[in-house]
Short mmCIF file of C-alpha atoms in Angstrom, two decimals:
data_model
loop_
_atom_site.label_atom_id
_atom_site.label_comp_id
_atom_site.label_asym_id
_atom_site.label_seq_id
_atom_site.Cartn_x
_atom_site.Cartn_y
_atom_site.Cartn_z
CA MET A 1 -25.66 0.33 -28.80
CA SER A 2 -25.38 -2.28 -26.05
CA ASP A 3 -25.38 -1.14 -22.45
CA SER A 4 -23.70 -4.33 -21.22
CA PRO A 5 -20.05 -3.59 -20.00
CA PRO A 6 -17.09 -4.82 -22.29
CA SER A 7 -15.82 -8.31 -21.85
CA GLU A 8 -12.22 -8.63 -20.68
CA ASN A 9 -11.13 -9.57 -24.22
CA ASP A 10 -12.49 -6.56 -25.92
CA LEU A 11 -11.91 -4.18 -23.18
CA HIS A 12 -8.50 -2.86 -24.65
CA SER A 13 -8.12 -4.07 -27.99
CA GLU A 14 -5.30 -1.88 -28.79
CA TYR A 15 -3.09 -3.85 -26.22
CA PRO A 16 -2.00 -7.37 -26.63
CA VAL A 17 -3.35 -8.01 -23.16
CA SER A 18 -5.33 -5.93 -20.86
CA LEU A 19 -3.27 -6.90 -17.73
CA SER A 20 0.55 -7.51 -17.24
CA VAL A 21 1.32 -9.32 -13.85
CA VAL A 22 4.80 -8.43 -12.61
CA LEU A 23 6.50 -10.83 -10.22
CA SER A 24 10.09 -10.66 -9.25
CA ILE A 25 11.73 -13.63 -7.69
CA TYR A 26 14.96 -13.85 -5.73
CA ASN A 27 15.81 -17.35 -4.20
CA GLY A 28 12.04 -17.84 -4.06
CA GLU A 29 12.01 -21.75 -4.69
CA ASP A 30 10.06 -22.35 -1.82
CA PHE A 31 7.14 -20.27 -2.78
CA VAL A 32 7.41 -19.67 -6.46
CA GLU A 33 5.34 -22.51 -7.76
CA ASP A 34 2.32 -21.57 -5.52
CA ALA A 35 2.76 -17.96 -6.63
CA ILE A 36 2.65 -18.64 -10.15
CA GLN A 37 -0.10 -21.31 -9.90
CA CYS A 38 -2.47 -18.82 -8.11
CA ILE A 39 -1.99 -16.33 -11.09
CA LEU A 40 -2.59 -18.92 -13.79
CA ASP A 41 -5.72 -20.05 -11.91
CA GLN A 42 -7.19 -16.37 -11.94
CA THR A 43 -10.85 -16.29 -13.34
CA TYR A 44 -9.79 -13.45 -15.27
CA THR A 45 -7.65 -14.77 -18.16
CA ASP A 46 -6.67 -11.76 -20.32
CA PHE A 47 -3.16 -11.39 -18.86
CA GLU A 48 0.25 -12.26 -19.20
CA LEU A 49 2.72 -13.02 -16.33
CA ILE A 50 6.05 -11.58 -16.26
CA CYS A 51 8.49 -13.38 -13.97
CA ILE A 52 11.66 -11.57 -13.41
CA ASN A 53 14.27 -14.07 -12.06
CA ASP A 54 16.56 -11.46 -10.30
CA GLY A 55 19.64 -13.46 -9.90
CA SER A 56 18.62 -16.39 -7.92
CA LYS A 57 21.05 -18.83 -6.86
CA ASP A 58 18.44 -21.56 -5.81
CA GLY A 59 16.25 -23.43 -8.27
CA SER A 60 13.76 -20.73 -8.82
CA LEU A 61 14.86 -20.10 -12.62
CA ALA A 62 14.17 -23.82 -13.71
CA LEU A 63 10.67 -23.74 -11.93
CA ILE A 64 9.73 -20.65 -13.83
CA GLN A 65 10.86 -21.81 -17.02
CA ARG A 66 8.83 -24.97 -16.49
CA PHE A 67 5.72 -22.95 -16.26
CA ALA A 68 6.68 -20.96 -19.37
CA ALA A 69 7.07 -24.09 -21.37
CA GLN A 70 3.48 -25.10 -20.42
CA ASP A 71 1.48 -21.81 -20.46
CA GLU A 72 2.15 -19.06 -23.11
CA ARG A 73 1.27 -16.64 -20.92
CA VAL A 74 4.18 -16.81 -18.73
CA ARG A 75 7.23 -14.65 -19.87
CA VAL A 76 10.63 -14.96 -18.31
CA ILE A 77 13.13 -12.28 -17.99
CA ASP A 78 16.51 -13.68 -16.45
CA GLN A 79 18.91 -11.26 -15.04
CA GLU A 80 21.90 -10.55 -12.80
CA ASN A 81 20.62 -9.48 -9.14
CA THR A 82 19.74 -5.91 -9.21
CA GLY A 83 17.34 -5.76 -6.27
CA LEU A 84 13.61 -5.35 -6.09
CA THR A 85 13.03 -1.80 -7.40
CA ILE A 86 15.19 -2.07 -10.52
CA ALA A 87 13.76 -5.67 -11.25
CA LEU A 88 10.16 -4.13 -10.98
CA ARG A 89 11.17 -1.32 -13.13
CA ARG A 90 12.20 -3.54 -15.92
CA GLY A 91 9.27 -5.87 -15.55
CA VAL A 92 6.97 -2.73 -16.13
CA GLU A 93 8.85 -1.49 -18.96
CA ALA A 94 8.62 -4.91 -20.79
CA ALA A 95 4.70 -5.10 -19.98
CA ARG A 96 2.27 -5.15 -22.97
CA GLY A 97 -1.05 -4.68 -21.14
CA GLU A 98 -2.72 -1.29 -20.27
CA TYR A 99 -2.97 -2.26 -16.74
CA ILE A 100 -0.19 -3.38 -14.12
CA ALA A 101 -0.83 -5.96 -11.50
CA ARG A 102 1.76 -6.86 -8.79
CA MET A 103 2.38 -9.97 -7.22
CA ASP A 104 5.10 -11.15 -4.52
CA VAL A 105 6.65 -14.50 -4.72
CA ASP A 106 5.75 -15.44 -0.93
CA ASP A 107 2.17 -14.22 -1.18
CA TRP A 108 -1.26 -15.70 -2.50
CA SER A 109 -3.78 -13.96 -4.70
CA MET A 110 -7.39 -15.24 -4.37
CA PRO A 111 -8.65 -16.76 -7.56
CA ASP A 112 -11.20 -13.85 -8.40
CA ARG A 113 -8.67 -10.91 -7.54
CA PHE A 114 -8.06 -9.76 -10.96
CA GLU A 115 -11.83 -10.16 -12.04
CA LYS A 116 -12.91 -7.81 -9.20
CA GLN A 117 -10.22 -5.28 -9.55
CA MET A 118 -10.56 -4.93 -13.29
CA ALA A 119 -14.29 -4.76 -12.70
CA LEU A 120 -13.84 -1.76 -10.54
CA PHE A 121 -11.70 0.16 -13.23
CA ARG A 122 -14.68 -0.70 -15.69
CA GLN A 123 -17.11 0.86 -13.38
CA GLN A 124 -14.62 3.87 -12.46
CA PRO A 125 -12.66 4.72 -15.38
CA LYS A 126 -11.00 7.63 -13.76
CA LEU A 127 -9.38 5.58 -11.27
CA VAL A 128 -5.80 5.09 -11.51
CA ALA A 129 -4.96 2.36 -9.13
CA VAL A 130 -7.11 -0.36 -7.16
CA THR A 131 -6.28 -2.02 -4.07
CA CYS A 132 -8.23 -4.44 -1.55
CA ASP A 133 -8.29 -6.03 1.66
CA VAL A 134 -5.35 -7.86 2.76
CA GLU A 135 -5.06 -11.00 4.93
CA HIS A 136 -1.73 -11.11 6.87
CA PHE A 137 -1.04 -14.79 7.41
CA TYR A 138 1.75 -16.57 9.05
CA ASP A 139 3.51 -19.62 7.64
CA ASP A 140 1.35 -22.18 9.39
CA GLY A 141 -1.55 -20.68 7.74
CA THR A 142 -3.06 -18.80 10.67
CA THR A 143 -4.14 -15.19 10.39
CA SER A 144 -2.34 -12.28 12.02
CA HIS A 145 -4.76 -9.53 10.86
CA VAL A 146 -6.60 -8.16 7.81
CA ALA A 147 -5.73 -4.85 6.68
CA LYS A 148 -8.79 -2.77 5.32
CA ILE A 149 -9.39 0.63 3.99
CA ARG A 150 -12.93 1.78 4.94
CA LYS A 151 -12.33 5.54 4.66
CA ASP A 152 -13.37 7.36 1.35
CA PRO A 153 -10.23 6.78 -0.85
CA ARG A 154 -10.18 10.32 -1.81
CA VAL A 155 -8.83 10.97 1.49
CA LEU A 156 -5.77 8.87 0.93
CA PRO A 157 -3.31 11.84 0.14
CA LEU A 158 -4.02 12.95 3.62
CA LEU A 159 -3.66 9.52 5.16
CA MET A 160 -0.32 8.88 3.48
CA ALA A 161 1.12 12.02 5.01
CA PHE A 162 1.25 10.03 8.14
CA THR A 163 1.95 6.29 7.25
CA ASN A 164 1.82 4.14 4.09
CA ARG A 165 -1.96 3.75 4.51
CA ILE A 166 -2.30 1.59 1.50
CA GLY A 167 0.13 -0.82 2.97
CA GLY A 168 1.74 -3.65 1.14
CA HIS A 169 2.47 -3.76 -2.48
CA GLY A 170 1.58 -7.10 -4.14
CA GLN A 171 -2.17 -6.55 -3.88
CA MET A 172 -2.18 -3.49 -6.23
CA VAL A 173 -3.19 -3.07 -9.81
CA TYR A 174 -2.49 0.07 -11.56
CA ARG A 175 -2.78 2.08 -14.94
CA ARG A 176 0.48 1.71 -17.05
CA ASP A 177 0.07 5.18 -18.13
CA ALA A 178 -0.48 6.68 -14.77
CA TYR A 179 2.54 4.78 -13.28
CA PHE A 180 5.04 6.31 -16.36
CA ALA A 181 3.21 9.79 -15.75
CA ALA A 182 4.26 9.49 -12.15
CA GLY A 183 7.98 8.69 -13.22
CA GLY A 184 7.65 4.94 -12.14
CA TYR A 185 9.70 3.14 -9.56
CA ASP A 186 12.47 5.48 -8.35
CA THR A 187 15.70 3.31 -8.23
CA GLU A 188 16.80 5.63 -5.34
CA PHE A 189 14.42 3.76 -3.34
CA ASN A 190 15.44 0.23 -2.61
CA TYR A 191 13.00 0.05 0.32
CA ALA A 192 9.60 1.63 0.61
CA GLU A 193 9.38 1.81 -3.12
CA ASP A 194 5.71 1.07 -2.88
CA TYR A 195 5.00 3.99 -0.55
CA ASP A 196 7.22 6.33 -2.82
CA LEU A 197 5.27 5.23 -5.87
CA TRP A 198 1.73 5.64 -4.27
CA THR A 199 2.45 9.07 -3.10
CA ARG A 200 3.27 10.13 -6.52
CA MET A 201 0.57 8.31 -8.52
CA LEU A 202 -2.30 9.77 -6.13
CA GLU A 203 -1.22 13.00 -7.99
CA GLN A 204 -2.41 11.34 -11.26
CA GLY A 205 -5.82 10.27 -10.13
CA PRO A 206 -8.01 8.58 -7.57
CA PHE A 207 -7.39 5.01 -6.17
CA GLY A 208 -10.10 2.59 -5.59
CA VAL A 209 -10.57 -0.22 -3.04
CA VAL A 210 -12.43 -3.57 -3.31
CA PRO A 211 -13.77 -4.10 0.26
CA GLU A 212 -13.11 -7.88 -0.05
CA ILE A 213 -9.99 -10.17 0.96
CA LEU A 214 -8.42 -10.63 -2.48
CA TYR A 215 -4.75 -11.05 -1.49
CA ARG A 216 -2.83 -12.88 1.39
CA TYR A 217 0.43 -11.43 2.58
CA ARG A 218 2.75 -13.92 4.30
CA THR A 219 4.07 -12.28 7.47
CA GLY A 220 6.50 -13.18 10.29
CA HIS A 221 9.36 -14.69 8.17
CA ASP A 222 12.58 -13.45 6.59
CA SER A 223 11.19 -10.85 4.09
CA ILE A 224 12.87 -8.01 2.58
CA SER A 225 11.09 -5.77 5.30
CA SER A 226 12.02 -7.77 7.96
CA ARG A 227 15.57 -7.90 7.18
CA ASN A 228 15.96 -4.20 6.59
CA ALA A 229 13.62 -2.83 9.03
CA ILE A 230 15.74 0.11 10.13
CA ARG A 231 16.59 1.33 6.42
CA GLN A 232 13.04 0.75 5.69
CA SER A 233 11.92 3.18 8.44
CA GLU A 234 14.64 5.89 7.42
CA VAL A 235 13.11 5.85 3.87
CA SER A 236 9.77 5.72 5.10
CA CYS A 237 10.25 8.73 7.17
CA ALA A 238 11.77 10.76 4.42
CA ILE A 239 8.75 9.88 2.16
CA ARG A 240 6.57 10.99 4.95
CA CYS A 241 8.25 14.36 5.34
CA ARG A 242 7.84 15.04 1.65
CA GLN A 243 4.11 13.94 1.33
CA TYR A 244 3.41 16.08 4.47
CA LYS A 245 5.37 19.13 3.00
CA LYS A 246 3.25 18.46 -0.36
CA LEU A 247 0.05 18.66 1.69
CA THR A 248 0.57 21.44 3.91
CA GLY A 249 3.55 23.38 2.42
CA GLU A 250 5.32 22.70 5.78
CA GLU A 251 8.58 21.26 6.75
CA LEU A 252 8.01 18.20 8.89
CA ASP A 253 10.93 17.68 11.81
CA PRO A 254 12.64 14.39 11.08
CA GLU A 255 12.62 13.36 14.66
CA VAL A 256 8.93 13.92 14.74
CA ALA A 257 8.51 11.93 11.47
CA ARG A 258 10.26 9.09 12.95
CA ALA A 259 7.84 9.18 16.19
CA MET A 260 4.91 9.32 13.80
CA TYR A 261 6.43 6.14 12.05
CA ALA A 262 6.15 4.38 15.36
CA TYR A 263 2.74 5.68 16.09
CA GLY A 264 1.59 4.60 12.37
CA MET A 265 3.21 1.36 12.79
CA ASN A 266 1.97 0.58 16.31
CA ARG A 267 5.48 0.43 17.64
CA SER A 268 6.75 1.58 21.15
CA LEU A 269 6.60 5.43 21.75
CA ALA A 270 8.83 4.89 24.81
CA ASP A 271 12.12 6.12 22.95
CA TYR A 272 10.47 9.56 22.29
CA SER A 273 9.82 12.37 24.42
CA PRO A 274 6.57 13.67 25.52
CA GLN A 275 6.90 16.82 23.47
CA GLN A 276 7.68 14.75 20.24
CA ILE A 277 4.49 12.67 21.15
CA SER A 278 2.49 15.64 21.48
CA GLU A 279 4.14 17.42 18.42
CA VAL A 280 3.04 14.05 16.31
CA SER A 281 -0.68 14.98 17.40
CA GLU A 282 -0.20 18.52 16.60
CA VAL A 283 1.04 18.29 13.04
CA MET A 284 -1.34 15.80 12.23
CA HIS A 285 -4.23 18.19 13.40
CA ARG A 286 -2.66 20.73 10.99
CA ALA A 287 -2.58 18.37 8.09
CA VAL A 288 -6.21 17.12 8.63
CA ASN A 289 -7.25 20.97 9.03
CA THR A 290 -5.22 21.87 5.83
CA PHE A 291 -6.64 18.97 3.76
CA PHE A 292 -10.34 19.55 4.51
CA SER A 293 -10.02 23.22 3.95
CA GLN A 294 -8.75 22.30 0.39
CA HIS A 295 -11.60 19.66 -0.23
CA PRO A 296 -14.73 20.90 1.51
CA ASP A 297 -16.65 18.43 -0.57
CA LEU A 298 -15.08 15.63 1.67
CA LYS A 299 -16.17 17.35 4.77
CA SER A 300 -18.48 14.45 5.59
CA GLU A 301 -15.46 12.13 6.18
CA LEU A 302 -14.03 14.64 8.92
CA HIS A 303 -15.78 13.23 11.86
CA GLU A 304 -14.83 9.84 11.04
CA ILE A 305 -11.07 10.76 10.44
CA ARG A 306 -10.85 12.58 13.65
CA ARG A 307 -12.82 9.96 15.68
CA GLY A 308 -10.42 7.02 14.17
CA TYR A 309 -7.14 8.80 15.19
CA SER A 310 -8.61 9.61 18.67
CA SER A 311 -9.13 5.62 18.81
CA ASN A 312 -5.76 4.85 17.57
CA TRP A 313 -4.27 7.16 20.28
CA TRP A 314 -6.22 5.22 22.80
CA TRP A 315 -5.02 2.09 21.41
CA ARG A 316 -1.52 3.28 21.99
CA ARG A 317 -1.69 3.94 25.69
CA ASP A 318 -0.27 0.78 26.60
CA HIS A 319 3.09 1.77 24.73
CA VAL A 320 4.36 3.25 28.03
CA THR A 321 3.34 2.37 31.61
CA TRP A 322 1.72 4.50 34.17
CA ALA A 323 5.43 4.65 36.08
CA ASP A 324 6.05 7.00 32.71
CA VAL A 325 3.52 9.60 33.80
CA PRO A 326 4.87 12.17 31.43
CA ARG A 327 4.64 10.05 28.15
CA LYS A 328 1.49 8.36 29.24
CA THR A 329 -0.15 11.82 29.86
CA ALA A 330 1.02 13.12 26.38
CA ILE A 331 -0.52 10.13 24.72
CA LEU A 332 -3.78 10.47 26.59
CA GLY A 333 -3.82 14.11 25.95
CA ASN A 334 -3.82 13.27 22.35
CA VAL A 335 -6.78 10.88 22.84
CA VAL A 336 -8.67 13.96 24.32
CA SER A 337 -7.75 16.61 21.57
CA TRP A 338 -8.83 14.34 18.78
CA GLY A 339 -11.90 13.11 20.67
CA PHE A 340 -13.01 16.90 21.29
CA ALA A 341 -12.08 17.46 17.60
CA ALA A 342 -14.36 14.62 16.40
CA LEU A 343 -17.29 15.77 18.72
CA ALA A 344 -17.02 19.42 17.05
CA ALA A 345 -16.96 17.84 13.49
CA ARG A 346 -19.99 15.87 14.39
CA PHE A 347 -21.62 18.93 15.59
CA PHE A 348 -21.00 21.08 12.67
CA GLN A 349 -22.06 18.34 10.40
CA ARG A 350 -25.72 18.50 11.65
#
């Protein structure tokens, strides 16, 4: 028997294709050609591209159909507008691949994205999803920042109790069977549908990370998230409360969850009381302690987790001015408490 890894064509012979790419489009004619072309140009070729035209009123459908006429890998679903969550659910249900890849119409996938993400699945067969580094860029092409996950992915259930640490949606590839086992996209979540799904899919198995920029996320324009920031934050806080309770067995106060959202998204803490700012740190400490007591095999990560949160609180010291002594003191107190906790973790690791 050969020890060489299977090729993309014989990896999952029971499926017509190994990978189904799901792309939902609503009035995306300015971006859809580039989005489809970057998928068709992938070095990994055993895929189908399912384009859901979600009731677009511009020229998106004609552009999609032109690609479909030229490349048999492109499949078109034309429907009345339902919103992203329902459109994605329909796309996954129509998929014929064992793995599902996401792509957003205004973003960009690097040519070797699927090749590297699928290679990680082959190397670690127990993975249920794979993400990667994501470069956030503006319309003029300049980079805002690069989102990375450098912690052990096995600590994601903890990190996701504080914020959507995976971030984004379009960069993910996940197992179709794990998606259905988790219940799929919940149509009750019109926003933060990815955060909701990832917290449930983490119960199905571990996630993996390719530590390279394989996806470019367009930011600073009229996206769904930017148009609905208030509702997005409300839904996100509800998911955070659910994940925190799942992890610790404790209820998370909604106001504290909102302050935690501001902390996690690096937004101003000036609207929250000093007590709430301190409580965010306290509930995070409890979650960290609970998680590592349940996962002693990951104790080597504890120092880095605590050191990281000490740094995060330090970066947020400018959220309030020195004129606001109570809030500034609360933030700096959190820096100190996490710093001492990190030192303690380092000492006991020796």
